[in-house]
mmCIF file of C-alpha atoms and ligand atoms in Angstrom:
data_model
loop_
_atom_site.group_PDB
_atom_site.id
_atom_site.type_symbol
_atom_site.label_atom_id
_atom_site.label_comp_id
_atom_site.label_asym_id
_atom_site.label_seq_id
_atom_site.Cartn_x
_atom_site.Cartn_y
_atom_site.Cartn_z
ATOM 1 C CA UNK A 156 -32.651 -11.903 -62.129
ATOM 2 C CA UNK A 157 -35.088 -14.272 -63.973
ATOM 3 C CA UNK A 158 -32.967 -16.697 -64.944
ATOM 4 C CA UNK A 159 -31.502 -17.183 -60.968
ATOM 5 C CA UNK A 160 -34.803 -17.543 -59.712
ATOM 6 C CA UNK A 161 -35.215 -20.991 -61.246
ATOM 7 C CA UNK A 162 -32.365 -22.549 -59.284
ATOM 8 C CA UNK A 163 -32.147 -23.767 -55.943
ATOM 9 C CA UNK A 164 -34.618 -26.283 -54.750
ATOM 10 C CA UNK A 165 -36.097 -26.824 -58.660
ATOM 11 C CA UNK A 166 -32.718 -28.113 -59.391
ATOM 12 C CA UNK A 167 -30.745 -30.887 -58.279
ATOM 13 C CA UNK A 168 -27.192 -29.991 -59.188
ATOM 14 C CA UNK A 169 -26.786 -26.550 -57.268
ATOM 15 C CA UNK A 170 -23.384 -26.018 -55.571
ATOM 16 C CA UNK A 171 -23.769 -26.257 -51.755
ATOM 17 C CA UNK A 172 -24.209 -22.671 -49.881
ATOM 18 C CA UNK A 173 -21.610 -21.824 -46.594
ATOM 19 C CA UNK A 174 -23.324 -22.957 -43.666
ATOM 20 C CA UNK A 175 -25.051 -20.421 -41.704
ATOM 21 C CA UNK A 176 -23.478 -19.125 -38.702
ATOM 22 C CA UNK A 177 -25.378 -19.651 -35.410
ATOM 23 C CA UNK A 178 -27.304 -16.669 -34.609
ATOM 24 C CA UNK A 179 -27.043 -14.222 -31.661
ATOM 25 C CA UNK A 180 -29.445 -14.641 -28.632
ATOM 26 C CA UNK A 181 -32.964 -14.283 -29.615
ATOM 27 C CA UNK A 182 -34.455 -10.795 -29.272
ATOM 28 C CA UNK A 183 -37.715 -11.003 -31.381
ATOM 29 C CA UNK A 184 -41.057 -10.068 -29.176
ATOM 30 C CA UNK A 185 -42.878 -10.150 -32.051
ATOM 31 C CA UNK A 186 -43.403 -12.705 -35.280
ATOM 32 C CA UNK A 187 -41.467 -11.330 -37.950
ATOM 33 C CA UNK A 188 -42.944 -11.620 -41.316
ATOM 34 C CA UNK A 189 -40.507 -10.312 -43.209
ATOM 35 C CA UNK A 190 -38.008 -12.625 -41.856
ATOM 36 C CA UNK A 191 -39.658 -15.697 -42.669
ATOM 37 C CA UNK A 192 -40.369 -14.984 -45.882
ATOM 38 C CA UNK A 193 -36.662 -14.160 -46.759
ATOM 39 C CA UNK A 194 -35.510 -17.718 -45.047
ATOM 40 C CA UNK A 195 -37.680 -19.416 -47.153
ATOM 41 C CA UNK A 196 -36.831 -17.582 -50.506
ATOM 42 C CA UNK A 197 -33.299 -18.632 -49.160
ATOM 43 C CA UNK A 198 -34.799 -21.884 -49.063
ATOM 44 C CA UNK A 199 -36.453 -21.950 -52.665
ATOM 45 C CA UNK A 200 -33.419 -20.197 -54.436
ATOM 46 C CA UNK A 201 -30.173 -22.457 -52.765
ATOM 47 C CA UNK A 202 -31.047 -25.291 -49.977
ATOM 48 C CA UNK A 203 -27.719 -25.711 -47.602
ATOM 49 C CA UNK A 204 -25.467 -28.091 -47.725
ATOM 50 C CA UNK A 205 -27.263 -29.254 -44.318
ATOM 51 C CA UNK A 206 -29.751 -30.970 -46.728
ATOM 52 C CA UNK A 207 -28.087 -32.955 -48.624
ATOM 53 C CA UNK A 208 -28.471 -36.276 -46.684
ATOM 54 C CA UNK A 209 -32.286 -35.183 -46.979
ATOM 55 C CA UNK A 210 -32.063 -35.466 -50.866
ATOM 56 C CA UNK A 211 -34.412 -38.549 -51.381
ATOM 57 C CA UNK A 212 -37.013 -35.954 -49.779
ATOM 58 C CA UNK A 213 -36.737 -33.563 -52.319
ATOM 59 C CA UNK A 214 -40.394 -32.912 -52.907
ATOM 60 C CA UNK A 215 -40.881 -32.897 -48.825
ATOM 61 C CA UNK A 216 -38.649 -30.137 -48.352
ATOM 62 C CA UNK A 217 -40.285 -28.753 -51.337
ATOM 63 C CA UNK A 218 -43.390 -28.669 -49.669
ATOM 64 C CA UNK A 219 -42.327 -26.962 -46.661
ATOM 65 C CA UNK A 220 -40.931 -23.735 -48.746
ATOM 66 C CA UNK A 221 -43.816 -23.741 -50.892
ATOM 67 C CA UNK A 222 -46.481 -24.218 -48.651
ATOM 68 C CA UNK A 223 -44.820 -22.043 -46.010
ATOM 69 C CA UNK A 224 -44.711 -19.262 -48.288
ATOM 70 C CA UNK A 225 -48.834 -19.392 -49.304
ATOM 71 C CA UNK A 226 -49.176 -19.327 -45.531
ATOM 72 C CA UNK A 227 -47.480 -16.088 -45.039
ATOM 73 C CA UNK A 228 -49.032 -14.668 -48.275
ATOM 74 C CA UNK A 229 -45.516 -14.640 -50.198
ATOM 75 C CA UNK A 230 -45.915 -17.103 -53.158
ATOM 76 C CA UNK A 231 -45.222 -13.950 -55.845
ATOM 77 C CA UNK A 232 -41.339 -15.189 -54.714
ATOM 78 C CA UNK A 233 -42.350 -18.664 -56.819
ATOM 79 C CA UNK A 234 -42.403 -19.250 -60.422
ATOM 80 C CA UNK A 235 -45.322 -21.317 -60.325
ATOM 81 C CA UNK A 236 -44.628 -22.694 -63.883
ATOM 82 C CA UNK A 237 -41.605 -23.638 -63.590
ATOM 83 C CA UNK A 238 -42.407 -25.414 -60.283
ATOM 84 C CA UNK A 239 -45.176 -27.395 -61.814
ATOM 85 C CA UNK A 240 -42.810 -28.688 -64.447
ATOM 86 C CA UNK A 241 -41.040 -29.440 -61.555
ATOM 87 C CA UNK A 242 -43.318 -31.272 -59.613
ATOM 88 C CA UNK A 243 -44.711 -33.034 -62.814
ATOM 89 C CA UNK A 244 -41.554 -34.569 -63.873
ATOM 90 C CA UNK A 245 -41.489 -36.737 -60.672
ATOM 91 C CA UNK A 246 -44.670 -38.559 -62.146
ATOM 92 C CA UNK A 247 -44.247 -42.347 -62.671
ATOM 93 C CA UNK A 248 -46.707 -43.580 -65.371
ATOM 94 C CA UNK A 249 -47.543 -46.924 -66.290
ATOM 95 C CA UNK A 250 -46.343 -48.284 -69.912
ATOM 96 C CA UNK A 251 -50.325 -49.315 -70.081
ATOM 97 C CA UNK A 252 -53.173 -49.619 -68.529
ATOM 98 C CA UNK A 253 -52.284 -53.107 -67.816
ATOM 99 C CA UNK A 254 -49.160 -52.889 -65.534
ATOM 100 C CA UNK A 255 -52.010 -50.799 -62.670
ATOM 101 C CA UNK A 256 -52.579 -54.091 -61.925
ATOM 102 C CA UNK A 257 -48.784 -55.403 -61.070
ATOM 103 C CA UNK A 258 -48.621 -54.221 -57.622
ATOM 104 C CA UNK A 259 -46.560 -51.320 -58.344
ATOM 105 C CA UNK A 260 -47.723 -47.799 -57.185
ATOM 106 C CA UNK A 261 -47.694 -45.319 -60.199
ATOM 107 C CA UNK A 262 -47.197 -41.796 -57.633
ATOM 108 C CA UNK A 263 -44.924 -39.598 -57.388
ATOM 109 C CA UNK A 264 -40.774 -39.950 -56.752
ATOM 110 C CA UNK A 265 -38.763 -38.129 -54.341
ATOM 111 C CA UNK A 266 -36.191 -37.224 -55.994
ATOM 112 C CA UNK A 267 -33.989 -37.375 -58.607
ATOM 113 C CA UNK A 268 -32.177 -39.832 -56.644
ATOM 114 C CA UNK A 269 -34.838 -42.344 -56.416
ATOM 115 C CA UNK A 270 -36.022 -42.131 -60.117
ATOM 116 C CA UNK A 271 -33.404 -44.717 -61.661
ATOM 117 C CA UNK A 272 -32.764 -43.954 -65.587
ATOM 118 C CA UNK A 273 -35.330 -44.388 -68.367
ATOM 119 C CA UNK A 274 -35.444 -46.386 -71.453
ATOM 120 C CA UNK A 275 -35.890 -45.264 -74.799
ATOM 121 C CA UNK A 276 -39.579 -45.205 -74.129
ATOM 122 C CA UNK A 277 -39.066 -42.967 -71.308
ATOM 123 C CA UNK A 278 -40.671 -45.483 -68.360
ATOM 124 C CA UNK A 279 -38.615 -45.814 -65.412
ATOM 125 C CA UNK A 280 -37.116 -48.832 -65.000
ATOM 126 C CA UNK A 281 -36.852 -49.160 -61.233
ATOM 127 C CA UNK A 282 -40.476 -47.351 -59.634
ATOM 128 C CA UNK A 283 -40.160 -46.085 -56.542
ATOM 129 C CA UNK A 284 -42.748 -44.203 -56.157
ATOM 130 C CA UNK A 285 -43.964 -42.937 -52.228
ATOM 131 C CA UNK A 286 -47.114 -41.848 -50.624
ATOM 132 C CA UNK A 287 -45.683 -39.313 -48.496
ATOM 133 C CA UNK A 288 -43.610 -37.757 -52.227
ATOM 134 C CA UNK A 289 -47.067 -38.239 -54.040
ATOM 135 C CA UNK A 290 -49.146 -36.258 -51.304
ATOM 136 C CA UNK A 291 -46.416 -33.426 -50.960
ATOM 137 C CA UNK A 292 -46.407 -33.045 -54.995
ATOM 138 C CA UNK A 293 -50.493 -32.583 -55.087
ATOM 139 C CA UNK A 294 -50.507 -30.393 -52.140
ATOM 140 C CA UNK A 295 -47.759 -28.200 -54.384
ATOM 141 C CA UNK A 296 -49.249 -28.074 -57.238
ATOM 142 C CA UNK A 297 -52.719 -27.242 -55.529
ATOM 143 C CA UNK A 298 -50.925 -24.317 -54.245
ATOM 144 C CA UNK A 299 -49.599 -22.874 -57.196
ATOM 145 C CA UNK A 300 -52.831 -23.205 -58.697
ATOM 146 C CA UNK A 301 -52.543 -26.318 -61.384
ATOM 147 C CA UNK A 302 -55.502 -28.419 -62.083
ATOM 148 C CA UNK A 303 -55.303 -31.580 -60.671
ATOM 149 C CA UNK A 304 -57.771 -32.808 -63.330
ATOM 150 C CA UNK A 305 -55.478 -32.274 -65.715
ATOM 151 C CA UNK A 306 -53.138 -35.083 -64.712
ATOM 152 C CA UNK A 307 -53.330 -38.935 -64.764
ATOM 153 C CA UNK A 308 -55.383 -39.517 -61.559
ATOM 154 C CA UNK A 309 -56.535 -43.022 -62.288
ATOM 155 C CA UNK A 310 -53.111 -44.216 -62.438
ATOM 156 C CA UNK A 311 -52.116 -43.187 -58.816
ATOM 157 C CA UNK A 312 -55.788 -43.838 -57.212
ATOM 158 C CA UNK A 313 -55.906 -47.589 -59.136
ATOM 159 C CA UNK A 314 -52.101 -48.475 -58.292
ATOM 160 C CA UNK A 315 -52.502 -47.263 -54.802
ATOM 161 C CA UNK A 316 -55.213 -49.425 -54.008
ATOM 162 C CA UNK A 317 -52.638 -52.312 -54.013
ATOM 163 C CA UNK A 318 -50.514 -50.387 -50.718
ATOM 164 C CA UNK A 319 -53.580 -51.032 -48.261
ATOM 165 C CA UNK A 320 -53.368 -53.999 -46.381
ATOM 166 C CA UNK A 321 -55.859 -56.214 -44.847
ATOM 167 C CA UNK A 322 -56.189 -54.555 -41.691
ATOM 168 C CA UNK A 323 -56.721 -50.798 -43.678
ATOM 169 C CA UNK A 324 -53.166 -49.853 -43.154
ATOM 170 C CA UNK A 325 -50.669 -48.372 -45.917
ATOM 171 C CA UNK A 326 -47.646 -49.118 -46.592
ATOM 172 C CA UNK A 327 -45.747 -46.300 -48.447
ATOM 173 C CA UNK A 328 -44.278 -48.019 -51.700
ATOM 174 C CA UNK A 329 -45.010 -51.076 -53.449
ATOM 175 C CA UNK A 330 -41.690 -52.641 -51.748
ATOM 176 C CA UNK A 331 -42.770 -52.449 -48.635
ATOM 177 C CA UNK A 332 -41.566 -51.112 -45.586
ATOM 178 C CA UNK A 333 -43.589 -49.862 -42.556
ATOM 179 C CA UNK A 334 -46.820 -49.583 -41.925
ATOM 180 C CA UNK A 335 -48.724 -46.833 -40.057
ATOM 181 C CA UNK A 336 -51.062 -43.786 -39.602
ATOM 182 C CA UNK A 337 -48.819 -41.642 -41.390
ATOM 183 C CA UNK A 338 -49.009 -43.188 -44.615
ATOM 184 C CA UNK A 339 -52.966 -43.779 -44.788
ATOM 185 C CA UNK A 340 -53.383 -39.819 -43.888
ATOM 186 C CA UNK A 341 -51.251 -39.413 -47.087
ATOM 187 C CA UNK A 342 -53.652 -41.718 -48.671
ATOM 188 C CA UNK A 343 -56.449 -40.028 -47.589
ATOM 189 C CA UNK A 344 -55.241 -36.793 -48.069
ATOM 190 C CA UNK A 345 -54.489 -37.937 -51.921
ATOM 191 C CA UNK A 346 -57.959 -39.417 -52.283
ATOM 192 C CA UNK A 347 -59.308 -35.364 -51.026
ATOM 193 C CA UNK A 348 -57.353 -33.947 -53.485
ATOM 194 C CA UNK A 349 -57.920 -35.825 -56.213
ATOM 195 C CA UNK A 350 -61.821 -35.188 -55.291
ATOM 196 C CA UNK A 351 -61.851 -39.353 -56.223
ATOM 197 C CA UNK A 352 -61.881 -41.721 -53.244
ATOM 198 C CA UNK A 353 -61.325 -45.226 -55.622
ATOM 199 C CA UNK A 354 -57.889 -45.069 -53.997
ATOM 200 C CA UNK A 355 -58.518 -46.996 -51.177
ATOM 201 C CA UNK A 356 -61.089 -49.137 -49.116
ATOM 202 C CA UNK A 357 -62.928 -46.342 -46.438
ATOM 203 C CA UNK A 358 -64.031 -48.437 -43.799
ATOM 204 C CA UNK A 359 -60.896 -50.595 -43.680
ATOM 205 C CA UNK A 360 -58.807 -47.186 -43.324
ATOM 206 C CA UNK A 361 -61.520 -46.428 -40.166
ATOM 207 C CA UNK A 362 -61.148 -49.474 -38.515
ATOM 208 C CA UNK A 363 -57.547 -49.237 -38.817
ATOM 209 C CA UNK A 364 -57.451 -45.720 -37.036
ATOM 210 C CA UNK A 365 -59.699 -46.901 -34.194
ATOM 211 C CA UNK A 366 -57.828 -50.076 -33.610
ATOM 212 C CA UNK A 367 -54.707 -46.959 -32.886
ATOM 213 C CA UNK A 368 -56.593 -45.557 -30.348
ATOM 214 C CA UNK A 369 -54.762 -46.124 -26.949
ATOM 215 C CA UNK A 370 -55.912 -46.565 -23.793
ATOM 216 C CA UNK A 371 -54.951 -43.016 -22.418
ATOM 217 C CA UNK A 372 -57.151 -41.044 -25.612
ATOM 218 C CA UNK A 373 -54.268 -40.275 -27.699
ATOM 219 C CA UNK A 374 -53.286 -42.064 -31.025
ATOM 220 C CA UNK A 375 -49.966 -44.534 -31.726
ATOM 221 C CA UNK A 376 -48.840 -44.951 -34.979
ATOM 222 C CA UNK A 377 -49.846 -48.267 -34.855
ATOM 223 C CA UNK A 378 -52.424 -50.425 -32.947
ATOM 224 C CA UNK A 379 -50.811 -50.872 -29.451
ATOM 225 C CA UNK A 380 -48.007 -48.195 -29.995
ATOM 226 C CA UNK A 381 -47.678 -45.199 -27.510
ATOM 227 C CA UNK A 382 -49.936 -42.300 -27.897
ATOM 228 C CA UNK A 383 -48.296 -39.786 -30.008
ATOM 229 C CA UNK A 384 -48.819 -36.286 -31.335
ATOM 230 C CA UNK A 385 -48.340 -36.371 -34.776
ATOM 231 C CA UNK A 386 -50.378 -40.070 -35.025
ATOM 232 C CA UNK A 387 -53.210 -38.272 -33.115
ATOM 233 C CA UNK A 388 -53.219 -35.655 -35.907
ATOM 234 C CA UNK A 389 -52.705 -38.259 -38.919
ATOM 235 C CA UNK A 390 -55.432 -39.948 -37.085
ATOM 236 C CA UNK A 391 -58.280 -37.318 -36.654
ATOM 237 C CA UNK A 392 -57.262 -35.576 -39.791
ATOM 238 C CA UNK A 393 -57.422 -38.562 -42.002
ATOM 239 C CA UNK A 394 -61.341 -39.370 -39.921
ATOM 240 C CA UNK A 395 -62.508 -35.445 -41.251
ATOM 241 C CA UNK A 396 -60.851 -35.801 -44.725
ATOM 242 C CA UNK A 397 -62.663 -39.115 -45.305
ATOM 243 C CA UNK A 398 -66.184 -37.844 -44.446
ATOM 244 C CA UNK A 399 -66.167 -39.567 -40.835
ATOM 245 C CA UNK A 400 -65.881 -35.859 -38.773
ATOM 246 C CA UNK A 401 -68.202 -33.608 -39.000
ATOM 247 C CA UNK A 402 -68.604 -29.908 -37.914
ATOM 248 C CA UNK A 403 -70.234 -30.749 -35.105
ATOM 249 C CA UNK A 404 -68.035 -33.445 -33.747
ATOM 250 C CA UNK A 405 -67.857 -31.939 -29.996
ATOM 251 C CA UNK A 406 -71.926 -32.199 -29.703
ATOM 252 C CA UNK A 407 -71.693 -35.786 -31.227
ATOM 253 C CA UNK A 408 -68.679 -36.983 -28.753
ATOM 254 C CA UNK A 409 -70.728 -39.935 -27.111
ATOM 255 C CA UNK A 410 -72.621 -41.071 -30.105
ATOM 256 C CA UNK A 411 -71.821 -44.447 -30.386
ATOM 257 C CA UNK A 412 -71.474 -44.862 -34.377
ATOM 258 C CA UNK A 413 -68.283 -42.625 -34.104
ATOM 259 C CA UNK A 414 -66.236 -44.879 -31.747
ATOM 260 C CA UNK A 415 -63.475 -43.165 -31.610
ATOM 261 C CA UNK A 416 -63.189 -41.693 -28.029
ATOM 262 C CA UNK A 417 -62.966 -37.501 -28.409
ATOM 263 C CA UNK A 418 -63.576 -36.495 -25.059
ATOM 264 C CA UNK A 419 -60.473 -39.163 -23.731
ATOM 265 C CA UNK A 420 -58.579 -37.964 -27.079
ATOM 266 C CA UNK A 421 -59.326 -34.005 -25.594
ATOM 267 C CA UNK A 422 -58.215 -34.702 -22.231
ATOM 268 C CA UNK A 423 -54.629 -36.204 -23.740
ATOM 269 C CA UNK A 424 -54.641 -33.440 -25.745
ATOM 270 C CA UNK A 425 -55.410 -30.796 -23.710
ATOM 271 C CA UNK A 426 -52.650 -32.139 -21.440
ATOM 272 C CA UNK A 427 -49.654 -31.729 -24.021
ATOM 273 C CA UNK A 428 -49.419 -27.830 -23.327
ATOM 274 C CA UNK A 429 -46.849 -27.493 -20.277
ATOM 275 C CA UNK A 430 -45.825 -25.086 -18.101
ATOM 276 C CA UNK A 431 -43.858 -23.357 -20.786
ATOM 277 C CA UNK A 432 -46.689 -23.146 -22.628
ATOM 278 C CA UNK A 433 -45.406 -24.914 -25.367
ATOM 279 C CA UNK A 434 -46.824 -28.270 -26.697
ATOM 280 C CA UNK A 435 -45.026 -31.765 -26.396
ATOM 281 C CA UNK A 436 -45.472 -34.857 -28.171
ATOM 282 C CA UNK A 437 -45.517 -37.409 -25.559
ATOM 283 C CA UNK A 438 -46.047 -36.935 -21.983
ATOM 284 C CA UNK A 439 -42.395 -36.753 -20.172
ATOM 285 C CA UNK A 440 -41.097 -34.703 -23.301
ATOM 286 C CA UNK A 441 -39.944 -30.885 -23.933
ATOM 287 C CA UNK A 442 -41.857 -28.627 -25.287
ATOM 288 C CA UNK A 443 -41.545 -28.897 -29.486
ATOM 289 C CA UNK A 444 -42.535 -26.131 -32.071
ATOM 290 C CA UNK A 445 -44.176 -29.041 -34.272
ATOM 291 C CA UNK A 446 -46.099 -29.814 -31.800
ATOM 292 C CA UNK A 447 -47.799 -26.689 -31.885
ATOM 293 C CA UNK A 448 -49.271 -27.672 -34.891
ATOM 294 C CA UNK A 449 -49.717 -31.205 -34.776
ATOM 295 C CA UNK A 450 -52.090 -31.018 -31.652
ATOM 296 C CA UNK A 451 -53.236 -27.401 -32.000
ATOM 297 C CA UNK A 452 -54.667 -28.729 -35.250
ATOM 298 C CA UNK A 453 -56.435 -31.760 -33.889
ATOM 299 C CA UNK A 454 -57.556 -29.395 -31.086
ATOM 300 C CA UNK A 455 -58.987 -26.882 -34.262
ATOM 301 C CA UNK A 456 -60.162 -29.867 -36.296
ATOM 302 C CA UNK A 457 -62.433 -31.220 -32.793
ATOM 303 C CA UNK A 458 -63.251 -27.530 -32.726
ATOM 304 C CA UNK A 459 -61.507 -27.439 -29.501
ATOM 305 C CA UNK A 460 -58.922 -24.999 -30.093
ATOM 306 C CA UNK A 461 -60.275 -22.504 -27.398
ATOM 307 C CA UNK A 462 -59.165 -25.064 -24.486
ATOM 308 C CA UNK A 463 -55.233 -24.016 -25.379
ATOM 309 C CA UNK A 464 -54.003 -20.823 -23.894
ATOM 310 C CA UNK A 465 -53.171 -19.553 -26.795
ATOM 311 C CA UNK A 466 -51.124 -16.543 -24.940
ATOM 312 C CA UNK A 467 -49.186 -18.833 -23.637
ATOM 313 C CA UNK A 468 -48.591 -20.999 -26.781
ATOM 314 C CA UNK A 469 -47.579 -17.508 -29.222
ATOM 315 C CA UNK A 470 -45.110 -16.737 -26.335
ATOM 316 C CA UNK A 471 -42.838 -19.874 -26.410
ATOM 317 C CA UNK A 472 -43.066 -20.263 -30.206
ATOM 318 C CA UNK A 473 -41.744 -16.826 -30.253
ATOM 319 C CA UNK A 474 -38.456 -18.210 -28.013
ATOM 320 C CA UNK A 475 -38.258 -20.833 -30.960
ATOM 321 C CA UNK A 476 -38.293 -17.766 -33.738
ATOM 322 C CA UNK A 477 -35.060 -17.620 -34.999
ATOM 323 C CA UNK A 478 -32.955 -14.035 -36.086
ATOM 324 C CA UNK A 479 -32.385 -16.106 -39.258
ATOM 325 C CA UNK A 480 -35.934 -16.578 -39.986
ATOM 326 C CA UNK A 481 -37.611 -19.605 -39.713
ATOM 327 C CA UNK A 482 -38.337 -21.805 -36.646
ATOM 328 C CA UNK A 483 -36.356 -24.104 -34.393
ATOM 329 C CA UNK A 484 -37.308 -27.416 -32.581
ATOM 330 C CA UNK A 485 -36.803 -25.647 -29.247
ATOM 331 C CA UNK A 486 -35.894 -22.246 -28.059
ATOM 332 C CA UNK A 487 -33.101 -20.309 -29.305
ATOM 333 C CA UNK A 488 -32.204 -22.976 -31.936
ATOM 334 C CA UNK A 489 -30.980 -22.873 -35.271
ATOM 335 C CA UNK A 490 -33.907 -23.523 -37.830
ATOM 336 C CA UNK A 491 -35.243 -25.742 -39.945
ATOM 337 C CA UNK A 492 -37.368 -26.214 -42.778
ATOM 338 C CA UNK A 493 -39.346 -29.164 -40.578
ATOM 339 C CA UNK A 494 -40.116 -26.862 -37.684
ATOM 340 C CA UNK A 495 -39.979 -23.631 -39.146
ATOM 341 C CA UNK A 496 -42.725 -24.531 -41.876
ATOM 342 C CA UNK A 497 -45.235 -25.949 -38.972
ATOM 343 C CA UNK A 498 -43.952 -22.789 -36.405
ATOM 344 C CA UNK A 499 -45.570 -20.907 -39.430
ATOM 345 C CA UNK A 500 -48.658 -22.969 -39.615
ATOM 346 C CA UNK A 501 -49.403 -22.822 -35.814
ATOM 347 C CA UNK A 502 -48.742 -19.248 -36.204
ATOM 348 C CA UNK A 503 -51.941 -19.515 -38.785
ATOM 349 C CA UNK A 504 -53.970 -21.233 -35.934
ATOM 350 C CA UNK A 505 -53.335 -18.868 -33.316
ATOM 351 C CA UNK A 506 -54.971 -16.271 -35.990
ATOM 352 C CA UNK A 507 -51.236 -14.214 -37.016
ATOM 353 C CA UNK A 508 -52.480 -11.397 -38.545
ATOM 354 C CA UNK A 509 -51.121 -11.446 -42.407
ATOM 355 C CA UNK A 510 -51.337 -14.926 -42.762
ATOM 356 C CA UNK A 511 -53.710 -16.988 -44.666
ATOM 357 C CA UNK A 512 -55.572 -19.233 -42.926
ATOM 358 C CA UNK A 513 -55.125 -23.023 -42.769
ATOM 359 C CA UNK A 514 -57.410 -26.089 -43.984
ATOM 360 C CA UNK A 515 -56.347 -28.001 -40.950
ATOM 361 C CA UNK A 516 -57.255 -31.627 -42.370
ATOM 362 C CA UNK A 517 -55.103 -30.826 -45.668
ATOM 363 C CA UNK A 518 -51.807 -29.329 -44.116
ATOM 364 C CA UNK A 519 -52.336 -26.349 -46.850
ATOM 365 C CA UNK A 520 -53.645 -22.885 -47.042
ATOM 366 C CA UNK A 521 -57.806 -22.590 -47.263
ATOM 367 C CA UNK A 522 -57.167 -20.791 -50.301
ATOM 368 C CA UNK A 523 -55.107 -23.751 -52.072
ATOM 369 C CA UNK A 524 -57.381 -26.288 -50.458
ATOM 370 C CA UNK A 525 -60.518 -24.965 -52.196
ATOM 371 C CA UNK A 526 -58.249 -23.527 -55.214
ATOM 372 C CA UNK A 527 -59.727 -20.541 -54.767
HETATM 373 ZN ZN1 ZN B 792 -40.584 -31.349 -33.613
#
């Protein structure tokens, strides 16, 4: 039915759904295509109850469904226009061109919970706007195929100028609160999208990333931090969306204008798949499905992905496929969306037949990075 297909994660009032029963022991040799895409339409009609404490991530979790349904080649399940009106009405805008100028970041909301009630002139009262909401809502609606140069770019690239710090860092919302490589890929990954880098000082964002490299080759989220997995990929994904990567990255390693260290950042890397075959995050930690993704796409980005035994990698993240659909964090599992969308995506990497190919950098299809 038309009318049902609307609800679910487009709308904010939906009844919660039972909670799903845990499944039987996993039997699956094999990816199942047809299972994924039915726990995601799950997803994209009804979210669970589960989610409800995840509410302020609205557009996140949004992201995950939508994105994780281009990847398998499913997105005839969405209604793309009524998920741009969606995504749209998440916007902040400035009352004038004046107010880009008071600090505030004019992106995108979370939620519905985060976007406090309007006046009569329809401008927020309370902006809350987040880097991590405003990247997942451009990465959606370059998926479903809207123009980005049809919206007000200049507001988020000029306000968002005002969330890097001195030292080339972001912080996520004109508030405040932390600081690290997570929110200057979403920066960067904003700037990309918006084909318009005036959103933020280059060089700064560079230095920043270097200053995270650690002594062991990996990347914290912060200068001094521990190396991490998903830094490491904010880190070399955020270099090759702002121009500082190349193709031929592995032949330039030891060129001394890159700086960043990529054949100590390989050997960490390389030493994150275990005997399980699985990747972890850290050293000392269990194999994660995420993980799969986070350093088998800074492995792809360094064009390095032929060092991971891939064999290996497609059997563990099999033991992580769930009879439900979807992913878990670690064998047998229940899933969710977190894991199963980037089990999908390292799933692309390892070259599943029947799914599209990733733009590593971006987090999205090829197909929705180019918009073709
Ligand atoms: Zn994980």
């Amino acid at each position: 039915m038309e009318g049902d297909r609307d609800r679910g994660l487009l709308y904010d009032s939906d009844p919660p759904s039972p909670p799903l029963s845990p499944p039987p022991p996993l039997s699956l040799t094999f990816f199942d295509r047809e299972r994924h895409v039915t726990f995601l339409e799950m997803m994209y009609h009804m979210l669970p109850y589960h989610y409800q404490s995840q509410e302020i991530n609205h557009l996140t979790l949004a992201y995950f469904v939508i994105s994780g349904l281009d990847i398998l080649d499913a997105l005839d399940r969405v209604h793309k226009d009524a998920v741009v009106d969606w995504v749209l009405s998440f916007q902040t805008h400035p009352r004038s061109k004046a107010d880009l100028d008071n600090g505030q970041f004019y992106g995108f909301h979370g939620s519905r919970s985060s976007q406090f009630p309007s006046k009569d002139n329809a401008i927020s009262i309370q902006n809350g706007s987040h880097l991590a909401s405003t990247y997942c809502a451009l990465a959606i609606l370059k998926i479903v195929g809207y123009n980005l140069s049809n919206m007000d770019s200049e507001s988020i690239l000029t306000s968002m100028r005002s969330l890097q710090q001195p030292d080339g860092s972001f912080m996520p919302i004109h508030i405040g609160a932390e600081r690290d490589l997570r929110f200057l890929y979403c920066a960067a990954a904003i700037c990309f999208m918006l084909n318009n880098w005036n959103g933020m000082d280059r060089e700064k964002a560079k230095e920043y990333i270097l200053n995270c490299q650690s002594y062991d080759g990996g990347f914290g989220l912060t200068p001094g931090s521990e190396s991490h997995g998903g830094a490491t990929y904010c880190a070399i994904a955020s270099l090759r969306l702002m121009g500082f990567i190349g193709d031929d990255c592995l032949s330039n390693a030891s060129a001394p204008s890159s700086k960043a260290n990529i054949q100590s950042l390989l050997d960490w890397s390389l030493q994150r798949q275990v005997a399980d075959g699985g990747i972890q995050g850290r050293p000392n930690k269990p194999s994660d499905t995420c993980y799969a993704f986070w350093i088998g796409a800074t492995m792809g980005t360094l064009g390095a992905n032929k060092f991971i035994d891939e064999k290996a990698l497609r059997s563990f993240l099999l033991t992580c496929q769930s009879e439900c659909g979807g992913f878990g964090k670690f064998p047998q599992e229940l899933p969710d969306l977190y894991h199963s969308y980037y089990g999908l995506a390292a799933f692309s990497i390892l070259g599943e037949a029947g799914l599209k190919p990733l733009c590593l950098e971006l987090g999205v299809t090829e197909a929705a990075a180019t918009g073709l």
